[in-house]
Coordinates of N, CA and C and ligand atoms in Angstrom, one line a residue:
X1436 N 9.2 4.5 15.4 CA 10.1 3.4 15.8 C 10.3 2.5 14.5
X1437 N 11.6 2.1 14.3 CA 11.9 1.3 13.1 C 11.2 -0.1 13.2
X1438 N 10.9 -0.7 12.1 CA 10.4 -2.1 12.2 C 11.4 -3.0 12.9
X1439 N 10.9 -3.9 13.8 CA 11.9 -4.8 14.5 C 11.3 -6.2 14.4
X1440 N 12.3 -7.1 14.4 CA 11.9 -8.6 14.3 C 11.4 -9.0 15.7
X1441 N 10.5 -9.9 15.7 CA 10.0 -10.5 17.0 C 10.1 -12.0 16.8
X1442 N 10.9 -12.6 17.7 CA 11.1 -14.1 17.7 C 9.9 -14.6 18.5
X1443 N 9.2 -15.6 17.9 CA 8.1 -16.2 18.5 C 8.4 -17.6 19.0
X1444 N 8.2 -17.9 20.2 CA 8.5 -19.2 20.8 C 7.7 -20.3 20.1
X1445 N 8.4 -21.4 19.7 CA 7.8 -22.6 19.1 C 7.5 -23.6 20.2
X1446 N 6.2 -23.8 20.4 CA 5.7 -24.8 21.4 C 5.6 -26.1 20.7
X1447 N 6.7 -26.8 20.6 CA 6.7 -28.0 19.8 C 6.8 -29.2 20.6
X1448 N 6.3 -30.3 20.1 CA 6.5 -31.6 20.7 C 6.6 -32.6 19.5
X1449 N 6.5 -33.9 19.9 CA 6.7 -34.9 18.8 C 5.7 -34.8 17.7
X1450 N 4.6 -34.1 18.0 CA 3.5 -34.0 17.0 C 3.7 -33.0 16.0
X1451 N 4.6 -32.0 16.3 CA 4.9 -30.9 15.4 C 5.0 -29.6 16.2
X1452 N 4.6 -28.5 15.5 CA 4.9 -27.2 16.1 C 3.7 -26.3 16.3
X1453 N 3.7 -25.4 17.2 CA 2.6 -24.5 17.5 C 3.2 -23.2 18.0
X1454 N 2.6 -22.1 17.4 CA 3.1 -20.8 17.9 C 1.8 -20.0 18.4
X1455 N 1.9 -19.4 19.5 CA 0.7 -18.7 20.1 C 1.1 -17.2 20.0
X1456 N 0.1 -16.4 19.5 CA 0.2 -15.0 19.4 C -0.7 -14.4 20.5
X1457 N -0.2 -13.6 21.4 CA -1.0 -13.1 22.5 C -0.8 -11.6 22.6
X1458 N -2.0 -10.9 22.7 CA -2.0 -9.5 22.8 C -1.2 -9.1 24.1
X1459 N -0.4 -8.1 23.9 CA 0.4 -7.5 25.0 C 1.3 -8.5 25.7
X1460 N 1.6 -9.6 25.0 CA 2.6 -10.5 25.5 C 3.7 -10.5 24.4
X1461 N 3.6 -11.5 23.4 CA 4.6 -11.4 22.3 C 4.1 -10.4 21.2
X1462 N 2.8 -10.0 21.2 CA 2.3 -9.0 20.3 C 2.2 -7.7 21.1
X1463 N 2.9 -6.7 20.8 CA 3.0 -5.5 21.7 C 1.9 -4.5 21.7
X1464 N 0.7 -5.0 21.4 CA -0.5 -4.1 21.4 C -1.8 -5.0 21.6
X1465 N -2.9 -4.4 21.9 CA -4.2 -5.1 21.9 C -4.6 -5.4 20.4
X1466 N -5.0 -6.6 20.2 CA -5.3 -7.0 18.8 C -6.8 -6.7 18.4
X1467 N -7.0 -5.9 17.4 CA -8.3 -5.5 17.0 C -8.7 -6.2 15.7
X1468 N -7.8 -6.6 15.0 CA -8.1 -7.2 13.6 C -7.0 -8.1 13.2
X1469 N -7.4 -9.2 12.5 CA -6.4 -10.1 11.9 C -6.8 -10.3 10.4
X1470 N -5.8 -10.2 9.5 CA -6.1 -10.6 8.1 C -4.9 -11.3 7.6
X1471 N -5.1 -12.0 6.4 CA -4.0 -12.7 5.8 C -4.1 -12.5 4.3
X1472 N -2.9 -12.5 3.7 CA -2.7 -12.3 2.3 C -2.2 -13.6 1.7
X1473 N -2.9 -14.2 0.7 CA -2.4 -15.4 0.2 C -2.8 -15.5 -1.3
X1474 N -2.3 -16.4 -2.0 CA -2.6 -16.6 -3.5 C -2.0 -15.4 -4.3
X1475 N -1.0 -14.8 -3.8 CA -0.4 -13.6 -4.5 C 0.2 -14.1 -5.8
X1476 N -0.1 -13.5 -6.9 CA 0.3 -13.9 -8.2 C 1.8 -13.6 -8.4
X1477 N 2.5 -14.4 -9.3 CA 3.9 -14.1 -9.5 C 4.2 -12.7 -9.9
X1478 N 5.3 -12.1 -9.4 CA 5.7 -10.8 -9.8 C 4.9 -9.6 -9.2
X1479 N 3.9 -10.0 -8.4 CA 3.0 -8.9 -7.8 C 3.8 -8.2 -6.7
X1480 N 3.6 -6.9 -6.6 CA 4.1 -6.1 -5.5 C 2.9 -5.4 -4.8
X1481 N 2.9 -5.4 -3.5 CA 1.7 -4.9 -2.7 C 2.2 -3.8 -1.8
X1482 N 1.3 -3.2 -1.0 CA 1.7 -2.2 0.0 C 1.7 -0.9 -0.7
X1483 N 2.9 -0.2 -0.7 CA 3.1 1.1 -1.2 C 2.2 2.1 -0.4
X1484 N 2.3 2.0 0.9 CA 1.5 3.0 1.7 C 2.2 3.0 3.1
X1485 N 1.8 4.0 3.9 CA 2.1 4.0 5.3 C 0.8 4.2 6.1
X1486 N 0.8 4.0 7.4 CA -0.4 4.3 8.2 C -0.1 5.4 9.1
X1487 N -1.1 6.3 9.3 CA -0.9 7.4 10.2 C -0.8 6.9 11.7
X1488 N -1.6 5.9 12.0 CA -1.7 5.5 13.4 C -1.5 4.0 13.7
X1489 N -1.8 3.2 12.7 CA -1.9 1.7 12.9 C -0.5 1.1 13.2
X1490 N -0.6 0.1 14.2 CA 0.6 -0.7 14.5 C 0.2 -2.2 14.0
X1491 N 1.2 -2.9 13.5 CA 0.9 -4.2 13.0 C 2.1 -5.2 13.3
X1492 N 1.8 -6.4 13.3 CA 2.8 -7.5 13.3 C 2.5 -8.4 12.1
X1493 N 3.5 -8.7 11.3 CA 3.3 -9.6 10.1 C 4.2 -10.8 10.3
X1494 N 3.6 -12.0 10.0 CA 4.3 -13.2 10.0 C 4.0 -14.0 8.8
X1495 N 5.0 -14.5 8.1 CA 4.7 -15.4 7.0 C 4.5 -16.8 7.6
X1496 N 3.3 -17.2 7.8 CA 3.0 -18.5 8.4 C 3.2 -19.7 7.5
X1497 N 3.3 -19.4 6.2 CA 3.7 -20.4 5.2 C 4.4 -19.6 4.1
X1498 N 5.4 -20.2 3.4 CA 6.1 -19.6 2.3 C 6.9 -18.4 2.8
X1499 N 7.1 -17.5 1.9 CA 8.0 -16.3 2.1 C 7.6 -15.1 1.3
X1500 N 7.9 -14.0 1.8 CA 7.8 -12.7 1.0 C 8.8 -11.7 1.6
X1501 N 9.1 -10.7 0.9 CA 10.0 -9.6 1.3 C 9.2 -8.4 1.6
X1502 N 9.5 -7.8 2.8 CA 8.9 -6.5 3.1 C 10.0 -5.4 3.1
X1503 N 9.7 -4.4 2.4 CA 10.6 -3.2 2.4 C 10.0 -2.1 3.2
X1504 N 10.9 -1.5 4.0 CA 10.4 -0.4 4.9 C 11.2 0.9 4.6
X1505 N 10.5 1.9 4.9 CA 11.1 3.3 4.6 C 10.5 4.2 5.7
X1506 N 11.4 4.8 6.5 CA 11.0 5.7 7.5 C 11.2 7.1 7.1
X1507 N 11.4 7.4 5.8 CA 11.6 8.7 5.3 C 13.0 9.1 5.3
X1508 N 13.9 8.3 6.0 CA 15.3 8.6 6.0 C 16.1 7.4 5.3
X1509 N 15.7 6.2 5.8 CA 16.4 5.0 5.3 C 15.4 3.9 4.9
X1510 N 15.9 3.1 3.9 CA 15.1 2.0 3.5 C 15.8 0.7 4.0
X1511 N 15.0 -0.3 4.4 CA 15.5 -1.5 4.9 C 14.6 -2.6 4.4
X1512 N 15.1 -3.9 4.4 CA 14.1 -4.9 4.0 C 14.4 -6.2 4.8
X1513 N 13.3 -6.9 5.0 CA 13.4 -8.2 5.7 C 12.7 -9.3 4.9
X1514 N 13.3 -10.4 4.8 CA 12.7 -11.6 4.2 C 11.9 -12.4 5.3
X1515 N 10.6 -12.4 5.2 CA 9.8 -13.2 6.1 C 9.7 -14.6 5.6
X1516 N 10.3 -15.6 6.2 CA 10.3 -16.9 5.6 C 10.3 -18.0 6.7
X1517 N 9.8 -17.5 7.9 CA 9.8 -18.4 9.1 C 8.6 -18.1 10.0
X1518 N 7.8 -19.1 10.2 CA 6.6 -18.9 11.0 C 6.8 -18.6 12.5
X1519 N 8.1 -18.7 12.9 CA 8.4 -18.3 14.2 C 9.1 -17.0 14.3
X1520 N 9.0 -16.2 13.2 CA 9.6 -14.8 13.3 C 8.6 -13.8 12.7
X1521 N 8.3 -12.8 13.4 CA 7.4 -11.7 12.9 C 8.1 -10.4 12.8
X1522 N 7.5 -9.5 12.2 CA 8.1 -8.1 12.2 C 7.0 -7.1 12.7
X1523 N 7.4 -6.3 13.7 CA 6.6 -5.3 14.2 C 6.7 -4.0 13.4
X1524 N 5.6 -3.5 12.9 CA 5.6 -2.3 12.1 C 4.8 -1.2 12.8
X1525 N 5.5 -0.2 13.3 CA 4.8 0.9 13.9 C 4.1 1.8 12.9
X1526 N 3.6 2.9 13.4 CA 2.9 3.9 12.5 C 4.0 4.7 11.7
X1527 N 3.6 5.3 10.6 CA 4.4 6.2 9.8 C 5.6 5.5 9.3
X1528 N 5.4 4.3 8.8 CA 6.5 3.5 8.1 C 5.9 3.2 6.7
X1529 N 6.6 3.6 5.7 CA 6.1 3.2 4.3 C 6.5 1.8 4.1
X1530 N 5.6 0.9 3.6 CA 6.0 -0.5 3.4 C 5.6 -0.9 2.0
X1531 N 6.4 -1.8 1.5 CA 6.2 -2.4 0.2 C 6.4 -3.9 0.4
X1532 N 5.7 -4.8 -0.4 CA 5.9 -6.2 -0.2 C 6.1 -6.8 -1.6
X1533 N 7.0 -7.7 -1.7 CA 7.4 -8.3 -3.0 C 7.9 -9.7 -2.9
X1534 N 8.2 -10.3 -4.0 CA 8.9 -11.7 -4.0 C 8.1 -12.7 -3.2
X1535 N 6.8 -12.7 -3.3 CA 6.0 -13.7 -2.7 C 6.2 -15.1 -3.3
X1536 N 6.4 -16.1 -2.5 CA 6.4 -17.4 -3.0 C 4.9 -17.8 -3.2
X1537 N 4.7 -18.8 -4.1 CA 3.3 -19.2 -4.4 C 2.5 -19.7 -3.2
X1538 N 3.3 -20.3 -2.2 CA 2.6 -20.8 -1.0 C 2.6 -19.8 0.1
X1539 N 2.9 -18.5 -0.2 CA 3.0 -17.6 1.0 C 1.6 -17.2 1.5
X1540 N 1.5 -17.4 2.9 CA 0.4 -16.9 3.6 C 0.9 -15.9 4.6
X1541 N 0.7 -14.6 4.4 CA 1.2 -13.5 5.2 C 0.1 -13.2 6.2
X1542 N 0.3 -13.5 7.5 CA -0.7 -13.2 8.5 C -0.3 -11.9 9.2
X1543 N -1.3 -11.0 9.3 CA -1.1 -9.7 9.9 C -2.0 -9.4 11.0
X1544 N -1.5 -9.0 12.2 CA -2.3 -8.6 13.3 C -2.2 -7.1 13.4
X1545 N -3.3 -6.5 13.7 CA -3.4 -5.0 13.7 C -4.1 -4.5 15.0
X1546 N -3.7 -3.3 15.4 CA -4.3 -2.8 16.7 C -5.5 -2.0 16.5
X1547 N -6.0 -1.8 15.2 CA -7.2 -1.1 15.0 C -8.0 -1.8 13.9
X1548 N -9.3 -1.4 13.8 CA -10.1 -1.9 12.7 C -9.7 -1.2 11.4
X1549 N -10.1 -1.8 10.3 CA -9.8 -1.2 9.0 C -10.4 0.2 8.9
X1550 N -9.5 1.1 8.4 CA -10.0 2.5 8.3 C -9.2 3.1 7.1
X1551 N -9.8 3.3 6.0 CA -9.1 3.7 4.8 C -8.4 5.1 5.1
X1552 N -9.1 5.9 6.0 CA -8.5 7.3 6.2 C -7.2 7.3 7.0
X1553 N -6.8 6.1 7.5 CA -5.5 5.9 8.2 C -4.4 5.7 7.2
X1554 N -4.7 5.4 6.0 CA -3.7 5.1 5.0 C -3.1 6.4 4.3
X1555 N -1.8 6.4 4.1 CA -1.1 7.4 3.3 C -0.7 6.6 2.1
X1556 N -1.3 6.8 1.0 CA -1.0 5.9 -0.2 C -0.2 6.7 -1.2
X1557 N 0.2 7.9 -0.9 CA 1.0 8.7 -1.8 C 2.3 9.0 -1.1
X1558 N 3.5 8.7 -1.7 CA 4.8 8.8 -1.0 C 5.1 10.3 -0.6
X1559 N 4.8 11.2 -1.5 CA 5.1 12.6 -1.3 C 4.2 13.1 -0.1
X1560 N 3.0 12.6 0.0 CA 2.2 13.0 1.2 C 2.7 12.4 2.5
X1561 N 3.2 11.2 2.4 CA 3.8 10.5 3.5 C 5.0 11.4 4.1
X1562 N 5.9 11.8 3.1 CA 7.0 12.6 3.6 C 6.6 13.9 4.2
X1563 N 5.6 14.5 3.6 CA 5.0 15.8 4.0 C 4.5 15.6 5.5
X1564 N 3.8 14.5 5.7 CA 3.2 14.3 7.1 C 4.3 14.1 8.1
X1565 N 5.4 13.4 7.6 CA 6.5 13.1 8.5 C 7.3 14.3 8.9
X1566 N 7.4 15.2 7.9 CA 8.3 16.4 8.1 C 7.5 17.6 8.6
X1567 N 6.2 17.3 9.0 CA 5.5 18.3 9.8 C 4.6 19.2 9.0
Ligands
T46_2646 C1 -0.6 -3.4 5.3 C2 -0.1 -4.5 4.4 C3 0.9 -5.3 5.1 C4 -10.2 -4.3 3.9 O1 -11.4 -4.1 3.5 N1 -10.0 -4.6 5.2 C5 -8.8 -4.9 5.6 O2 -8.6 -5.2 6.9 C6 -7.6 -4.8 4.8 C7 -6.2 -5.0 5.3 C8 -7.9 -4.4 3.5 N2 -9.2 -4.2 3.0 C9 -9.4 -3.9 1.6 C10 -8.8 -2.6 1.1 C11 -8.5 -2.9 -0.4 O3 -9.7 -2.7 -1.1 O4 -8.7 -5.0 0.8 C12 -8.2 -4.4 -0.3 C13 -6.7 -4.7 -0.4 O5 -6.0 -3.9 0.6 P1 -4.6 -3.2 0.3 O6 -4.5 -2.8 -1.2 O7 -4.4 -2.1 1.3 O8 -3.6 -4.4 0.5 P2 -2.0 -4.4 0.7 O9 -1.6 -5.8 0.6 O10 -1.4 -3.4 -0.2 O11 -1.8 -3.9 2.2 C14 -2.2 -4.6 3.3 C15 -2.9 -3.8 4.3 O12 -4.0 -3.0 3.7 C16 -1.9 -2.8 5.0 O13 -2.5 -2.2 6.1 O14 0.1 -2.8 6.1 O15 -1.1 -5.3 3.9

C-alpha cells in the first residue's frame, strides 16, 4: 500500500493544542515501539532503506522534514511540517528523509520492536524482493 497521509484531530482549547495517538484508532496498528529523530545536522539525508514487514506512522511534532517514498514503480514525496498530520508507511516501501529543519523532531510509531533483519538497506535487493 502506498504511503498515505493521516489527519490527526487537534484537541485544542484556550490553553493550546493536544494530539492523541491511539493504537488501532488513528494509528492503524498495535504500537510496539516509539522513537524520535532530532538534532539532525544541516544537509543530512537519512533512511535509504525499506522494511520487509514493519508498518510505521511518522509525524513531525516540531519543525519539518521531507520524506521520499519509492514503491519500486513510482517515487513520491511529502513535506511533514504539521504536528496534526502524519504519514502511514506500510512494508516494502523504500524511504529517504531530507531537508530537516534545525528544530525538527520526527516522531515515529512502529508496529514491531527494532529488528535489523527486517531492513533492506540495498536498493537492488529491495527491488529483487519486490519482484519476487
Ligand atoms: C525508518 C526511518 C523513518 C535502534 O537501535 N533502534 C531503533 O528503534 C531504531 C529506529 C534505530 N536503532 C539504531 C540502528 C542504527 O544504529 O539507531 C541507529 C540509526 O538508525 P537508522 O540508521 O536506521 O536511522 P534512519 O533515520 O535512517 O531510519 C529510521 C528507522 O531506522 C527506520 O525504521 O523507517 O527512521
